[in-house]
């Protein structure tokens, strides 16, 4: 079955430490891949996206993600976390050119401790 | 420029009632999609409208319906509300049908009691 999996429900990280959020997808071909962030009570903000080309993509707020075809993964990273990065993070896919809808993972909640 | 605006921000309804949620996309965007986000889960696709026609529907019952107006704003209607319809309803707009860059509104928090 087609799916997007975020294995970590909750991650706690110290301010200034690095962060990596995992995302795996199960689709026949390489889908379009996205990471969104949602602060409490807010809508979703796009952090970055991957369609093709360079497998390391840069996004806003200092985030980057790496696409690994062999592992069907699209993990999100940030070298040094700030307290304002505490939020919920969603990996999402658009399966392909003929499938227009975003399919989201269940999300990972990030807590930042001082 | 104004982003995606949704109204109302919060509302409380009773089981069996009907609700209408509204969304105004970013100026120039012709695609509007609706998502339901139940607490603790990722958003689930409900509908997409593009150029005023329904282009896709998720796995939701017929109690859910939507439409898009000539100005590309959209309404989501839910009839015969159930407790399980309590969720954050998100609207997303994009320039084209493909959601290669979708912009989300703040959402409408619906509570059914």
PDB file of C-alpha atoms in Angstrom:
ATOM      1  CA  UNK A   1       0.000   0.000   0.000  1.00  0.00           C
ATOM      2  CA  UNK A   2       1.135   3.524  -0.701  1.00  0.00           C
ATOM      3  CA  UNK A   3       2.150   5.330   2.463  1.00  0.00           C
ATOM      4  CA  UNK A   4       4.289   7.946   4.125  1.00  0.00           C
ATOM      5  CA  UNK A   5       5.891   6.903   7.392  1.00  0.00           C
ATOM      6  CA  UNK A   6       7.432   9.097  10.040  1.00  0.00           C
ATOM      7  CA  UNK A   7       8.841   6.609  12.545  1.00  0.00           C
ATOM      8  CA  UNK A   8       9.398   9.086  15.373  1.00  0.00           C
ATOM      9  CA  UNK A   9       6.287  10.431  17.076  1.00  0.00           C
ATOM     10  CA  UNK A  10       8.170  12.739  19.417  1.00  0.00           C
ATOM     11  CA  UNK A  11      11.761  13.978  19.559  1.00  0.00           C
ATOM     12  CA  UNK A  12      13.334  16.096  22.279  1.00  0.00           C
ATOM     13  CA  UNK A  13      16.487  17.993  21.447  1.00  0.00           C
ATOM     14  CA  UNK A  14      18.607  20.536  23.288  1.00  0.00           C
ATOM     15  CA  UNK A  15      18.890  24.033  21.920  1.00  0.00           C
ATOM     16  CA  UNK A  16      21.978  24.243  19.737  1.00  0.00           C
ATOM     17  CA  UNK A  17      22.052  20.516  19.061  1.00  0.00           C
ATOM     18  CA  UNK A  18      21.452  18.967  15.666  1.00  0.00           C
ATOM     19  CA  UNK A  19      18.124  17.551  14.599  1.00  0.00           C
ATOM     20  CA  UNK A  20      17.189  14.825  12.144  1.00  0.00           C
ATOM     21  CA  UNK A  21      13.627  13.781  11.371  1.00  0.00           C
ATOM     22  CA  UNK A  22      13.014  10.621   9.416  1.00  0.00           C
ATOM     23  CA  UNK A  23      10.580  10.062   6.571  1.00  0.00           C
ATOM     24  CA  UNK A  24      10.068   6.966   4.457  1.00  0.00           C
ATOM     25  CA  UNK A  25       7.659   6.561   1.596  1.00  0.00           C
ATOM     26  CA  UNK A  26       6.215   3.608  -0.214  1.00  0.00           C
ATOM     27  CA  UNK A  27       5.295   4.467  -3.777  1.00  0.00           C
ATOM     28  CA  UNK A  28       6.019   2.838  -7.099  1.00  0.00           C
ATOM     29  CA  UNK A  29       7.986   5.709  -8.546  1.00  0.00           C
ATOM     30  CA  UNK A  30       9.801   8.613  -6.961  1.00  0.00           C
ATOM     31  CA  UNK A  31       7.109  11.011  -5.824  1.00  0.00           C
ATOM     32  CA  UNK A  32       7.378  14.717  -5.252  1.00  0.00           C
ATOM     33  CA  UNK A  33       8.520  15.121  -1.622  1.00  0.00           C
ATOM     34  CA  UNK A  34       7.845  17.871   0.884  1.00  0.00           C
ATOM     35  CA  UNK A  35       8.430  18.849   4.482  1.00  0.00           C
ATOM     36  CA  UNK A  36       5.950  21.101   6.264  1.00  0.00           C
ATOM     37  CA  UNK A  37       6.048  22.614   9.761  1.00  0.00           C
ATOM     38  CA  UNK A  38       3.039  23.382  11.915  1.00  0.00           C
ATOM     39  CA  UNK A  39       3.229  25.526  15.028  1.00  0.00           C
ATOM     40  CA  UNK A  40       0.506  25.052  17.665  1.00  0.00           C
ATOM     41  CA  UNK A  41      -2.867  26.204  16.397  1.00  0.00           C
ATOM     42  CA  UNK A  42      -1.426  27.241  13.050  1.00  0.00           C
ATOM     43  CA  UNK A  43      -1.613  26.095   9.481  1.00  0.00           C
ATOM     44  CA  UNK A  44       1.181  24.375   7.599  1.00  0.00           C
ATOM     45  CA  UNK A  45       4.252  26.137   6.286  1.00  0.00           C
ATOM     46  CA  UNK A  46       6.370  24.629   3.518  1.00  0.00           C
ATOM     47  CA  UNK A  47       9.994  24.142   4.587  1.00  0.00           C
ATOM     48  CA  UNK A  48      11.361  22.568   1.422  1.00  0.00           C
ATOM     49  CA  UNK A  49      10.547  20.305  -1.499  1.00  0.00           C
ATOM     50  CA  UNK A  50      12.212  17.841  -3.836  1.00  0.00           C
ATOM     51  CA  UNK A  51      11.164  17.096  -7.390  1.00  0.00           C
ATOM     52  CA  UNK A  52      14.339  15.946  -9.104  1.00  0.00           C
ATOM     53  CA  UNK A  53      18.028  16.747  -9.474  1.00  0.00           C
ATOM     54  CA  UNK A  54      20.375  17.386  -6.571  1.00  0.00           C
ATOM     55  CA  UNK A  55      19.381  15.037  -3.785  1.00  0.00           C
ATOM     56  CA  UNK A  56      20.302  17.522  -1.044  1.00  0.00           C
ATOM     57  CA  UNK A  57      17.799  20.352  -0.924  1.00  0.00           C
ATOM     58  CA  UNK A  58      17.956  23.510   1.118  1.00  0.00           C
ATOM     59  CA  UNK A  59      14.911  25.071   2.667  1.00  0.00           C
ATOM     60  CA  UNK A  60      13.882  27.931   4.855  1.00  0.00           C
ATOM     61  CA  UNK A  61      14.864  28.457   8.498  1.00  0.00           C
ATOM     62  CA  UNK A  62      18.157  26.626   8.023  1.00  0.00           C
ATOM     63  CA  UNK A  63      16.617  23.239   7.227  1.00  0.00           C
ATOM     64  CA  UNK A  64      17.847  20.805   4.620  1.00  0.00           C
ATOM     65  CA  UNK A  65      16.702  17.382   3.471  1.00  0.00           C
ATOM     66  CA  UNK A  66      18.348  14.541   1.643  1.00  0.00           C
ATOM     67  CA  UNK A  67      16.577  12.260  -0.798  1.00  0.00           C
ATOM     68  CA  UNK A  68      17.871   8.686  -0.881  1.00  0.00           C
ATOM     69  CA  UNK A  69      16.218   6.631  -3.588  1.00  0.00           C
ATOM     70  CA  UNK A  70      17.725   3.336  -2.419  1.00  0.00           C
ATOM     71  CA  UNK A  71      16.197   3.802   1.023  1.00  0.00           C
ATOM     72  CA  UNK A  72      12.963   5.506  -0.109  1.00  0.00           C
ATOM     73  CA  UNK A  73      13.763   8.175   2.430  1.00  0.00           C
ATOM     74  CA  UNK A  74      13.648  11.949   2.640  1.00  0.00           C
ATOM     75  CA  UNK A  75      15.076  12.919   6.018  1.00  0.00           C
ATOM     76  CA  UNK A  76      15.026  16.458   7.345  1.00  0.00           C
ATOM     77  CA  UNK A  77      17.995  17.943   9.173  1.00  0.00           C
ATOM     78  CA  UNK A  78      19.049  21.094  10.940  1.00  0.00           C
ATOM     79  CA  UNK A  79      22.585  21.561  12.269  1.00  0.00           C
ATOM     80  CA  UNK A  80      21.690  23.742  15.259  1.00  0.00           C
ATOM     81  CA  UNK A  81      18.200  23.900  16.669  1.00  0.00           C
ATOM     82  CA  UNK A  82      16.658  27.084  18.071  1.00  0.00           C
ATOM     83  CA  UNK A  83      13.876  27.189  20.640  1.00  0.00           C
ATOM     84  CA  UNK A  84      11.551  28.520  17.952  1.00  0.00           C
ATOM     85  CA  UNK A  85      11.913  25.240  16.043  1.00  0.00           C
ATOM     86  CA  UNK A  86       9.634  23.529  18.547  1.00  0.00           C
ATOM     87  CA  UNK A  87       6.680  22.475  16.405  1.00  0.00           C
ATOM     88  CA  UNK A  88       5.178  19.542  14.564  1.00  0.00           C
ATOM     89  CA  UNK A  89       6.812  18.459  11.344  1.00  0.00           C
ATOM     90  CA  UNK A  90       5.091  16.638   8.525  1.00  0.00           C
ATOM     91  CA  UNK A  91       6.561  14.797   5.599  1.00  0.00           C
ATOM     92  CA  UNK A  92       4.293  14.735   2.566  1.00  0.00           C
ATOM     93  CA  UNK A  93       4.278  13.380  -0.969  1.00  0.00           C
ATOM     94  CA  UNK A  94       2.506  14.023  -4.221  1.00  0.00           C
ATOM     95  CA  UNK A  95       2.740  10.602  -5.830  1.00  0.00           C
ATOM     96  CA  UNK A  96       3.254  11.770  -9.385  1.00  0.00           C
ATOM     97  CA  UNK A  97       2.169  13.849 -12.301  1.00  0.00           C
ATOM     98  CA  UNK A  98      -1.298  12.343 -12.457  1.00  0.00           C
ATOM     99  CA  UNK A  99      -1.911  12.380  -8.716  1.00  0.00           C
ATOM    100  CA  UNK A 100      -2.361  15.852  -7.400  1.00  0.00           C
ATOM    101  CA  UNK A 101      -3.118  15.460  -3.720  1.00  0.00           C
ATOM    102  CA  UNK A 102      -0.696  15.748  -0.836  1.00  0.00           C
ATOM    103  CA  UNK A 103      -0.450  12.628   1.305  1.00  0.00           C
ATOM    104  CA  UNK A 104       0.962  13.302   4.757  1.00  0.00           C
ATOM    105  CA  UNK A 105       2.756  11.281   7.352  1.00  0.00           C
ATOM    106  CA  UNK A 106       1.469  11.262  10.926  1.00  0.00           C
ATOM    107  CA  UNK A 107       3.964  13.911  11.985  1.00  0.00           C
ATOM    108  CA  UNK A 108       6.839  14.256  14.438  1.00  0.00           C
ATOM    109  CA  UNK A 109       6.556  16.609  17.386  1.00  0.00           C
ATOM    110  CA  UNK A 110       9.818  18.360  18.245  1.00  0.00           C
ATOM    111  CA  UNK A 111      10.418  19.687  21.741  1.00  0.00           C
ATOM    112  CA  UNK A 112      13.422  21.951  22.320  1.00  0.00           C
ATOM    113  CA  UNK A 113      14.876  22.098  25.819  1.00  0.00           C
ATOM    114  CA  UNK A 114      17.029  24.942  27.041  1.00  0.00           C
TER     115      UNK A 114
ATOM    116  CA  UNK B   1      -0.112  40.058  -0.290  1.00  0.00           C
ATOM    117  CA  UNK B   2      -2.781  38.278   1.679  1.00  0.00           C
ATOM    118  CA  UNK B   3      -2.266  34.597   2.240  1.00  0.00           C
ATOM    119  CA  UNK B   4      -4.932  31.925   2.310  1.00  0.00           C
ATOM    120  CA  UNK B   5      -7.728  33.053   4.587  1.00  0.00           C
ATOM    121  CA  UNK B   6     -10.227  30.774   6.253  1.00  0.00           C
ATOM    122  CA  UNK B   7     -13.341  31.559   8.215  1.00  0.00           C
ATOM    123  CA  UNK B   8     -14.424  31.098  10.865  1.00  0.00           C
ATOM    124  CA  UNK B   9     -11.345  30.267  12.936  1.00  0.00           C
ATOM    125  CA  UNK B  10     -13.294  28.297  15.511  1.00  0.00           C
ATOM    126  CA  UNK B  11     -16.810  27.016  15.831  1.00  0.00           C
ATOM    127  CA  UNK B  12     -18.808  24.627  17.921  1.00  0.00           C
ATOM    128  CA  UNK B  13     -21.689  22.632  16.499  1.00  0.00           C
ATOM    129  CA  UNK B  14     -24.060  20.014  17.796  1.00  0.00           C
ATOM    130  CA  UNK B  15     -24.335  16.502  16.401  1.00  0.00           C
ATOM    131  CA  UNK B  16     -26.668  16.357  13.433  1.00  0.00           C
ATOM    132  CA  UNK B  17     -26.180  19.986  12.484  1.00  0.00           C
ATOM    133  CA  UNK B  18     -24.736  21.311   9.250  1.00  0.00           C
ATOM    134  CA  UNK B  19     -21.614  23.474   8.893  1.00  0.00           C
ATOM    135  CA  UNK B  20     -20.111  25.617   6.137  1.00  0.00           C
ATOM    136  CA  UNK B  21     -16.436  26.520   6.129  1.00  0.00           C
ATOM    137  CA  UNK B  22     -14.995  29.147   3.842  1.00  0.00           C
ATOM    138  CA  UNK B  23     -11.664  29.661   2.153  1.00  0.00           C
ATOM    139  CA  UNK B  24     -10.207  32.478   0.074  1.00  0.00           C
ATOM    140  CA  UNK B  25      -7.114  31.457  -1.872  1.00  0.00           C
ATOM    141  CA  UNK B  26      -4.128  33.588  -2.627  1.00  0.00           C
ATOM    142  CA  UNK B  27      -4.853  36.014  -5.435  1.00  0.00           C
ATOM    143  CA  UNK B  28      -4.228  34.328  -8.787  1.00  0.00           C
ATOM    144  CA  UNK B  29      -4.409  30.810  -7.405  1.00  0.00           C
ATOM    145  CA  UNK B  30      -6.981  28.670  -9.163  1.00  0.00           C
ATOM    146  CA  UNK B  31      -6.691  25.480  -7.139  1.00  0.00           C
ATOM    147  CA  UNK B  32      -8.177  24.987  -3.697  1.00  0.00           C
ATOM    148  CA  UNK B  33      -7.837  21.807  -1.691  1.00  0.00           C
ATOM    149  CA  UNK B  34      -9.426  20.863   1.600  1.00  0.00           C
ATOM    150  CA  UNK B  35      -7.853  18.697   4.283  1.00  0.00           C
ATOM    151  CA  UNK B  36      -9.083  17.327   7.586  1.00  0.00           C
ATOM    152  CA  UNK B  37      -6.595  17.087  10.438  1.00  0.00           C
ATOM    153  CA  UNK B  38      -7.747  15.105  13.429  1.00  0.00           C
ATOM    154  CA  UNK B  39      -5.807  15.745  16.624  1.00  0.00           C
ATOM    155  CA  UNK B  40      -2.538  13.833  16.637  1.00  0.00           C
ATOM    156  CA  UNK B  41      -2.653  12.897  12.953  1.00  0.00           C
ATOM    157  CA  UNK B  42      -1.475  14.272   9.658  1.00  0.00           C
ATOM    158  CA  UNK B  43      -3.898  16.081   7.355  1.00  0.00           C
ATOM    159  CA  UNK B  44      -6.138  13.894   5.193  1.00  0.00           C
ATOM    160  CA  UNK B  45      -7.187  14.991   1.725  1.00  0.00           C
ATOM    161  CA  UNK B  46     -10.894  15.703   1.283  1.00  0.00           C
ATOM    162  CA  UNK B  47     -11.350  17.583  -2.006  1.00  0.00           C
ATOM    163  CA  UNK B  48      -9.547  19.485  -4.693  1.00  0.00           C
ATOM    164  CA  UNK B  49     -11.203  22.092  -6.878  1.00  0.00           C
ATOM    165  CA  UNK B  50      -9.462  23.539  -9.878  1.00  0.00           C
ATOM    166  CA  UNK B  51     -11.014  26.049 -12.245  1.00  0.00           C
ATOM    167  CA  UNK B  52     -14.309  25.659 -10.378  1.00  0.00           C
ATOM    168  CA  UNK B  53     -14.593  21.935 -11.006  1.00  0.00           C
ATOM    169  CA  UNK B  54     -14.065  19.084  -8.599  1.00  0.00           C
ATOM    170  CA  UNK B  55     -10.842  17.388  -9.628  1.00  0.00           C
ATOM    171  CA  UNK B  56     -10.407  14.955  -6.804  1.00  0.00           C
ATOM    172  CA  UNK B  57     -12.076  13.521  -3.767  1.00  0.00           C
ATOM    173  CA  UNK B  58     -10.626  11.665  -0.821  1.00  0.00           C
ATOM    174  CA  UNK B  59     -12.138   8.829   1.150  1.00  0.00           C
ATOM    175  CA  UNK B  60     -14.862  10.829   2.882  1.00  0.00           C
ATOM    176  CA  UNK B  61     -18.604  10.161   3.043  1.00  0.00           C
ATOM    177  CA  UNK B  62     -21.157  12.003   0.930  1.00  0.00           C
ATOM    178  CA  UNK B  63     -21.969  14.187   3.944  1.00  0.00           C
ATOM    179  CA  UNK B  64     -18.938  16.180   2.839  1.00  0.00           C
ATOM    180  CA  UNK B  65     -19.348  18.424  -0.170  1.00  0.00           C
ATOM    181  CA  UNK B  66     -17.645  21.495  -1.537  1.00  0.00           C
ATOM    182  CA  UNK B  67     -17.768  24.019  -4.309  1.00  0.00           C
ATOM    183  CA  UNK B  68     -15.600  26.701  -5.838  1.00  0.00           C
ATOM    184  CA  UNK B  69     -16.913  30.059  -6.913  1.00  0.00           C
ATOM    185  CA  UNK B  70     -16.006  32.192  -9.955  1.00  0.00           C
ATOM    186  CA  UNK B  71     -13.574  34.201  -7.803  1.00  0.00           C
ATOM    187  CA  UNK B  72     -11.918  30.861  -6.845  1.00  0.00           C
ATOM    188  CA  UNK B  73     -12.972  31.032  -3.220  1.00  0.00           C
ATOM    189  CA  UNK B  74     -14.387  27.817  -1.860  1.00  0.00           C
ATOM    190  CA  UNK B  75     -16.816  26.406   0.651  1.00  0.00           C
ATOM    191  CA  UNK B  76     -16.703  23.077   2.423  1.00  0.00           C
ATOM    192  CA  UNK B  77     -20.030  21.786   3.667  1.00  0.00           C
ATOM    193  CA  UNK B  78     -20.559  18.995   6.137  1.00  0.00           C
ATOM    194  CA  UNK B  79     -24.049  17.651   6.843  1.00  0.00           C
ATOM    195  CA  UNK B  80     -25.327  15.563   9.728  1.00  0.00           C
ATOM    196  CA  UNK B  81     -22.280  16.256  11.866  1.00  0.00           C
ATOM    197  CA  UNK B  82     -20.799  13.460  13.920  1.00  0.00           C
ATOM    198  CA  UNK B  83     -18.521  13.710  16.928  1.00  0.00           C
ATOM    199  CA  UNK B  84     -15.768  12.272  14.762  1.00  0.00           C
ATOM    200  CA  UNK B  85     -15.937  15.267  12.454  1.00  0.00           C
ATOM    201  CA  UNK B  86     -14.257  17.328  15.157  1.00  0.00           C
ATOM    202  CA  UNK B  87     -10.970  18.392  13.592  1.00  0.00           C
ATOM    203  CA  UNK B  88      -8.915  21.207  12.142  1.00  0.00           C
ATOM    204  CA  UNK B  89     -10.007  21.818   8.567  1.00  0.00           C
ATOM    205  CA  UNK B  90      -7.271  23.201   6.388  1.00  0.00           C
ATOM    206  CA  UNK B  91      -7.561  24.904   3.056  1.00  0.00           C
ATOM    207  CA  UNK B  92      -4.639  25.010   0.654  1.00  0.00           C
ATOM    208  CA  UNK B  93      -4.302  27.006  -2.511  1.00  0.00           C
ATOM    209  CA  UNK B  94      -1.923  26.637  -5.417  1.00  0.00           C
ATOM    210  CA  UNK B  95      -1.459  28.137  -8.846  1.00  0.00           C
ATOM    211  CA  UNK B  96      -2.041  24.927 -10.729  1.00  0.00           C
ATOM    212  CA  UNK B  97      -3.744  21.623 -10.231  1.00  0.00           C
ATOM    213  CA  UNK B  98      -0.517  19.935  -9.243  1.00  0.00           C
ATOM    214  CA  UNK B  99       0.197  20.810  -5.615  1.00  0.00           C
ATOM    215  CA  UNK B 100       3.853  21.438  -6.210  1.00  0.00           C
ATOM    216  CA  UNK B 101       3.685  24.408  -3.905  1.00  0.00           C
ATOM    217  CA  UNK B 102       0.583  24.548  -1.784  1.00  0.00           C
ATOM    218  CA  UNK B 103      -0.013  27.381   0.658  1.00  0.00           C
ATOM    219  CA  UNK B 104      -2.128  26.593   3.679  1.00  0.00           C
ATOM    220  CA  UNK B 105      -4.482  28.735   5.660  1.00  0.00           C
ATOM    221  CA  UNK B 106      -4.599  28.809   9.442  1.00  0.00           C
ATOM    222  CA  UNK B 107      -7.481  26.389   9.476  1.00  0.00           C
ATOM    223  CA  UNK B 108     -10.924  26.212  11.035  1.00  0.00           C
ATOM    224  CA  UNK B 109     -11.153  24.344  14.322  1.00  0.00           C
ATOM    225  CA  UNK B 110     -14.513  22.527  14.361  1.00  0.00           C
ATOM    226  CA  UNK B 111     -15.749  20.990  17.573  1.00  0.00           C
ATOM    227  CA  UNK B 112     -18.850  18.801  17.450  1.00  0.00           C
ATOM    228  CA  UNK B 113     -20.575  18.227  20.789  1.00  0.00           C
TER     229      UNK B 113
END
